[in-house]
PDB file of C-alpha atoms in Angstrom:
ATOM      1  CA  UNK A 918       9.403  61.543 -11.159  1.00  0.00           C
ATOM      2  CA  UNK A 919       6.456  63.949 -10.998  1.00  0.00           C
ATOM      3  CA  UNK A 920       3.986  63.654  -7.955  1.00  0.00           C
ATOM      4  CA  UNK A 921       0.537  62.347  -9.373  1.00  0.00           C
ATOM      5  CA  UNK A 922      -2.239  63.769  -7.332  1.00  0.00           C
ATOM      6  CA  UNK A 923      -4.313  60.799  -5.735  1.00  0.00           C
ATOM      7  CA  UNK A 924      -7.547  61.984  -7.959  1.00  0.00           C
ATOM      8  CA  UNK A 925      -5.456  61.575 -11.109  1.00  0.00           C
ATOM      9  CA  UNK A 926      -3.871  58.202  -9.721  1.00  0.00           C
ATOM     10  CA  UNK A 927      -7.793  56.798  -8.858  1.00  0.00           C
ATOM     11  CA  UNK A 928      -8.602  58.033 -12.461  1.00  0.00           C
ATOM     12  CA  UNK A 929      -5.632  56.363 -13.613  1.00  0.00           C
ATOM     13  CA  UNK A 930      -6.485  52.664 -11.816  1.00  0.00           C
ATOM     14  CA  UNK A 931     -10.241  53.194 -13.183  1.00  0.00           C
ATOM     15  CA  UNK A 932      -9.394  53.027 -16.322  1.00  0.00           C
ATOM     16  CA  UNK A 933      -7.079  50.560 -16.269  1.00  0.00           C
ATOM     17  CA  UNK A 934      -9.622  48.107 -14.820  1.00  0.00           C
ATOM     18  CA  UNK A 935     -12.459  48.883 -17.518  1.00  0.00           C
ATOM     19  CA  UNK A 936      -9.691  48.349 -20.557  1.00  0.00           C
ATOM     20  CA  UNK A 937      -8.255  45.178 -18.588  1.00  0.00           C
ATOM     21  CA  UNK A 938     -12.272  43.998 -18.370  1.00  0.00           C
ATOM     22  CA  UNK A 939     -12.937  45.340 -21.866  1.00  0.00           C
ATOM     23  CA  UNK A 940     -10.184  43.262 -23.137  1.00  0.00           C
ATOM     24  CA  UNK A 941     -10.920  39.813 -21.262  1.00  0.00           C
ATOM     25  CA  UNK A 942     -14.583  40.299 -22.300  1.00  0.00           C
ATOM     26  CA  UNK A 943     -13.458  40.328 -25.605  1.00  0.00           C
ATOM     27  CA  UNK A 944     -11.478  37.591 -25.383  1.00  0.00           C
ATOM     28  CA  UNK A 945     -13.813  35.380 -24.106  1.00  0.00           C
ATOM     29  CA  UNK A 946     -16.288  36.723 -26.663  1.00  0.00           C
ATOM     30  CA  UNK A 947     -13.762  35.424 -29.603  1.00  0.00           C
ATOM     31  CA  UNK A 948     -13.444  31.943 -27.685  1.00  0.00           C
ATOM     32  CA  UNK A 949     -17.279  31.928 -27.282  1.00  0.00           C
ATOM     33  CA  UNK A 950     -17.424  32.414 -31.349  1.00  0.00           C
ATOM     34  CA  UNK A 951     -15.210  29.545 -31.373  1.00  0.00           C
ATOM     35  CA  UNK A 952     -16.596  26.821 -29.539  1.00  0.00           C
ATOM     36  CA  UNK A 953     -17.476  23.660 -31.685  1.00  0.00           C
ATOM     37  CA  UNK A 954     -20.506  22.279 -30.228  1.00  0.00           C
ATOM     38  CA  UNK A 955     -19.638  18.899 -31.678  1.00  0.00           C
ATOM     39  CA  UNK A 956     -16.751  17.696 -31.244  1.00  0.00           C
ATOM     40  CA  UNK A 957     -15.748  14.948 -33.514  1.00  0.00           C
ATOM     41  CA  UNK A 958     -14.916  11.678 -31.255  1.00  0.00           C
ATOM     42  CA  UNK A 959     -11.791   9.831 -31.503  1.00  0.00           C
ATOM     43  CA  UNK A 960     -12.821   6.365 -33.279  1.00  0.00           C
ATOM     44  CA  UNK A 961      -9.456   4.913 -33.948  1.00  0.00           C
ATOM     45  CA  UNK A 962      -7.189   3.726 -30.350  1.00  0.00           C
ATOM     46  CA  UNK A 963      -3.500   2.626 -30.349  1.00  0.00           C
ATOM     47  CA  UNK A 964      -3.826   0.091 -27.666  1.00  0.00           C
ATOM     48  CA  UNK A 965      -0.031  -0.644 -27.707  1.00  0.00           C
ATOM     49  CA  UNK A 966       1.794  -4.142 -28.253  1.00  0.00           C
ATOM     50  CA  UNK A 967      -0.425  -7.118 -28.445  1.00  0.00           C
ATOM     51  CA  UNK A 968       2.151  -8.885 -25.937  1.00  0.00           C
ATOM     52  CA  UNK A 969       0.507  -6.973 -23.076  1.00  0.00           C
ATOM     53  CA  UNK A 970      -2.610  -9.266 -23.878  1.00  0.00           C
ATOM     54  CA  UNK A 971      -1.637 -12.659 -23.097  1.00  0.00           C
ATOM     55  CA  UNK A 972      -4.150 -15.319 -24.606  1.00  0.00           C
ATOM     56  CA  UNK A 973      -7.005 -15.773 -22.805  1.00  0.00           C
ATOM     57  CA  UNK A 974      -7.600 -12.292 -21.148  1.00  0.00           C
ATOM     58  CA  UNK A 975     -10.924  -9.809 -21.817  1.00  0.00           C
ATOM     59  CA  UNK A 976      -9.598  -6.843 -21.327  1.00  0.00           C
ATOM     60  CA  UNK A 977     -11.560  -3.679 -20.329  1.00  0.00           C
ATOM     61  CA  UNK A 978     -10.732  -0.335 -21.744  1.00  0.00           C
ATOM     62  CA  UNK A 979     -13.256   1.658 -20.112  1.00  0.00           C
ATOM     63  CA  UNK A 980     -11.978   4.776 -22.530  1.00  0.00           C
ATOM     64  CA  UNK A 981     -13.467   3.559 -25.146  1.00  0.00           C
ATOM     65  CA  UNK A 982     -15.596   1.868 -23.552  1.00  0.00           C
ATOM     66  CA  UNK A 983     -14.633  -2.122 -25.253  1.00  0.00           C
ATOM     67  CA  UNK A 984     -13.756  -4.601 -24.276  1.00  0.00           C
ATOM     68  CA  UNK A 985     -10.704  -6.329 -26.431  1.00  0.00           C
ATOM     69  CA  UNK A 986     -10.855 -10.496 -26.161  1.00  0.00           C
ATOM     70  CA  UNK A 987      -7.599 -12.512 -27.240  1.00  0.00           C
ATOM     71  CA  UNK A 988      -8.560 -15.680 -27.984  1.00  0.00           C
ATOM     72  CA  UNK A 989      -7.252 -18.831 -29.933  1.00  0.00           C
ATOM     73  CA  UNK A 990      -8.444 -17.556 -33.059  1.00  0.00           C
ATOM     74  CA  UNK A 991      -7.010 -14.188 -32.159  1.00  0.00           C
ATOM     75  CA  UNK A 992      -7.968 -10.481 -31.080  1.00  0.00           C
ATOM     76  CA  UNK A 993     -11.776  -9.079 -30.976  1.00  0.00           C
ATOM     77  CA  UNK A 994     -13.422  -6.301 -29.012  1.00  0.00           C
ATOM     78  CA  UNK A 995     -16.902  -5.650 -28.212  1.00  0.00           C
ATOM     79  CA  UNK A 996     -18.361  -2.249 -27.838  1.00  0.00           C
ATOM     80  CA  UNK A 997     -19.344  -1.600 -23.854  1.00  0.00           C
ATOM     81  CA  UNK A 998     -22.502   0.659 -24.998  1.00  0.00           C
ATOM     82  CA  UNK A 999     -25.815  -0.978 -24.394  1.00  0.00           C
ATOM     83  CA  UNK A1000     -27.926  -1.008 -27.514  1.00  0.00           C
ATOM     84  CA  UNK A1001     -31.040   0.292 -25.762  1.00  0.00           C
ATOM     85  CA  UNK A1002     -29.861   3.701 -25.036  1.00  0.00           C
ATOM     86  CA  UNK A1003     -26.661   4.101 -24.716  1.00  0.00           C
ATOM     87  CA  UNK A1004     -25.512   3.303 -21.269  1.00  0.00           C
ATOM     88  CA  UNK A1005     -22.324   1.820 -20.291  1.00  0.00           C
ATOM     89  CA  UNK A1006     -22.573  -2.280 -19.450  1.00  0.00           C
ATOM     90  CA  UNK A1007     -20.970  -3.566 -16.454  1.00  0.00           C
ATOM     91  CA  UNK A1008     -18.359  -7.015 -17.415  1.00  0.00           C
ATOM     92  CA  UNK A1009     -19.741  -9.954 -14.959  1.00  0.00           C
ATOM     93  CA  UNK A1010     -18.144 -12.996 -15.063  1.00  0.00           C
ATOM     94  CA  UNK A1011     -20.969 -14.905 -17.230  1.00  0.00           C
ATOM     95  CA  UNK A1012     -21.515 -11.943 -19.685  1.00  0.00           C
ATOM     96  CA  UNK A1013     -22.219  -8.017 -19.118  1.00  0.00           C
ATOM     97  CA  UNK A1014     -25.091  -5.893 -17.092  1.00  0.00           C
ATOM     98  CA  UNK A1015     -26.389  -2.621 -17.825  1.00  0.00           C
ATOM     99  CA  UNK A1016     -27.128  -0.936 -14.949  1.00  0.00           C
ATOM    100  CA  UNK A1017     -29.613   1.416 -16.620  1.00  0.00           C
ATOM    101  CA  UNK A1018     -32.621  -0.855 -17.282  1.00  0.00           C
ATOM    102  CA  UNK A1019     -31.270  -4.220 -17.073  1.00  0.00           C
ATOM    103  CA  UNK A1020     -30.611  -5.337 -20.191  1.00  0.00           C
ATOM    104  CA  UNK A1021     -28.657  -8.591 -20.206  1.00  0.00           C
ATOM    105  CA  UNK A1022     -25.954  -9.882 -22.075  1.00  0.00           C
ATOM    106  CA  UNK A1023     -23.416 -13.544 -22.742  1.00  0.00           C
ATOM    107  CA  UNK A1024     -19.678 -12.974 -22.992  1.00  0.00           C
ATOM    108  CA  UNK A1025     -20.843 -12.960 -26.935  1.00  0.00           C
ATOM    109  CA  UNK A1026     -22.335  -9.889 -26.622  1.00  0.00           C
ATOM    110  CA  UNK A1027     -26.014 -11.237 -27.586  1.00  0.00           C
ATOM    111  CA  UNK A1028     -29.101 -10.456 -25.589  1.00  0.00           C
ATOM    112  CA  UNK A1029     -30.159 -12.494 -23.211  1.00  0.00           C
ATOM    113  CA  UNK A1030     -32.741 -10.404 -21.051  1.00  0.00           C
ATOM    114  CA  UNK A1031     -34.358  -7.143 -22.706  1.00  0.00           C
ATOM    115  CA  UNK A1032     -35.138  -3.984 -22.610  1.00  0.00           C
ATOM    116  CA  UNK A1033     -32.204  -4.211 -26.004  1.00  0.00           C
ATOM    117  CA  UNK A1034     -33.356  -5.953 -28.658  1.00  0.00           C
ATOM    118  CA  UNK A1035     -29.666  -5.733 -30.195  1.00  0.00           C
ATOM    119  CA  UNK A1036     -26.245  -7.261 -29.765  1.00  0.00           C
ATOM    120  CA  UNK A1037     -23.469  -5.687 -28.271  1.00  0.00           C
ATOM    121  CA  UNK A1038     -21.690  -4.428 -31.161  1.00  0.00           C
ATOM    122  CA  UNK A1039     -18.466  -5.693 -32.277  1.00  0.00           C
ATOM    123  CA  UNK A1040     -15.060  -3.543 -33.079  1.00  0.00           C
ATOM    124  CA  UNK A1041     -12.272  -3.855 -35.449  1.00  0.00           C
ATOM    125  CA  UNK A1042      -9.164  -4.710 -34.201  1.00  0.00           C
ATOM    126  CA  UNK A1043      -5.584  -4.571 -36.378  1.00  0.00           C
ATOM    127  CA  UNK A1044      -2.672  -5.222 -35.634  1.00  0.00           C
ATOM    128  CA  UNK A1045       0.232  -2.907 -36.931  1.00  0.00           C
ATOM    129  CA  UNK A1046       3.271  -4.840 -39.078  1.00  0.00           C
ATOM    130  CA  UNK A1047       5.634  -3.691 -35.638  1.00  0.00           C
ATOM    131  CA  UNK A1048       2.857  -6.011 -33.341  1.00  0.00           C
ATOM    132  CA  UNK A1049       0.607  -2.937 -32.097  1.00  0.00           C
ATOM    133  CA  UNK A1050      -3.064  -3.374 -31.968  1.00  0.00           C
ATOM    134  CA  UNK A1051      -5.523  -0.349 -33.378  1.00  0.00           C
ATOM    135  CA  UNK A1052      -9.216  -0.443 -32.229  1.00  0.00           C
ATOM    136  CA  UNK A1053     -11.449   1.288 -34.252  1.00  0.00           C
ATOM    137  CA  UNK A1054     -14.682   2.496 -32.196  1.00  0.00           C
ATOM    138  CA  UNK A1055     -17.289   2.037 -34.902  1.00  0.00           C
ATOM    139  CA  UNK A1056     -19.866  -0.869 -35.728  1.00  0.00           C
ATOM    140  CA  UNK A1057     -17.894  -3.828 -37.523  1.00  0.00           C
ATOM    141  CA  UNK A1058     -20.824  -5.876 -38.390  1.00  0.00           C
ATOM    142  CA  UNK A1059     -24.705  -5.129 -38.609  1.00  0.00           C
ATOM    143  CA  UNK A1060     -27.137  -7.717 -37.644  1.00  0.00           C
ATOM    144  CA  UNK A1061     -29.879  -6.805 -39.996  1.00  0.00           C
ATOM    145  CA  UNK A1062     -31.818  -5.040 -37.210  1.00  0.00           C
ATOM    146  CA  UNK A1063     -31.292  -1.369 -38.340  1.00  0.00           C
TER     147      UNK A1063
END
């Protein structure tokens, strides 16, 4: 092994540091290039086996955010988004809350108190031939208020 001088060796860890920032700046240059200012949103939910819903129950999946109802005539959900603008409702025991502005809901999901003029809009629900439920995050129904 040959002795390096120490100028040669300072040289040496100089340019090792600008090609190691050369190449990370590059790097994050490609992932800048990259980024997808958009993402696209999941819409569809595998909420596993409708068993873990016994009848009766409002379930909330603050994910989403929903709120999936079994009931006698079955499984609904209810979208958790206030109509106004967007902010998430609070459940209360006689309906939902938004804390944003107050808008006021029943457990129907129709407007009691304004600012929203809308409903709380409904989901999709199926259930899988092997008993799984699938929500699907996107407007059901449309009240004829669009």
């Amino acid at each position: 092994m040959t002795n390096i001088s120490r100028r040669d060796f300072l040289k040496l860890a100089r340019d090792g540091f600008l090609y190691l920032s050369g190449a990370l700046a590059f790097v994050g240059f490609l992932r800048f290039l990259d980024f997808d200012p958009n993402p696209a949103t999941k819409t569809e939910f595998d909420l596993g086996s409708a068993e873990k819903y016994p009848l009766g129950s409002r379930t909330v999946l603050s994910e989403i955010p929903a709120m999936l109802i079994h009931a006698e005539s079955g499984f609904s959900a209810l979208s958790l988004v206030c109509t106004h603008l967007g902010c998430t409702v609070e459940s209360k025991n006689d309906g939902f809350n938004c804390p944003c502005h107050a808008s006021k809901y029943d457990l129907q999901g129709n407007v009691l108190n304004g600012p929203a003029e809308k409903r709380l809009n409904a989901l999709r629900i199926e259930i899988t031939p092997d008993g799984n439920l699938i929500l699907y995050a996107s407007k059901q129904e449309k009240d004829g208020k669009d």
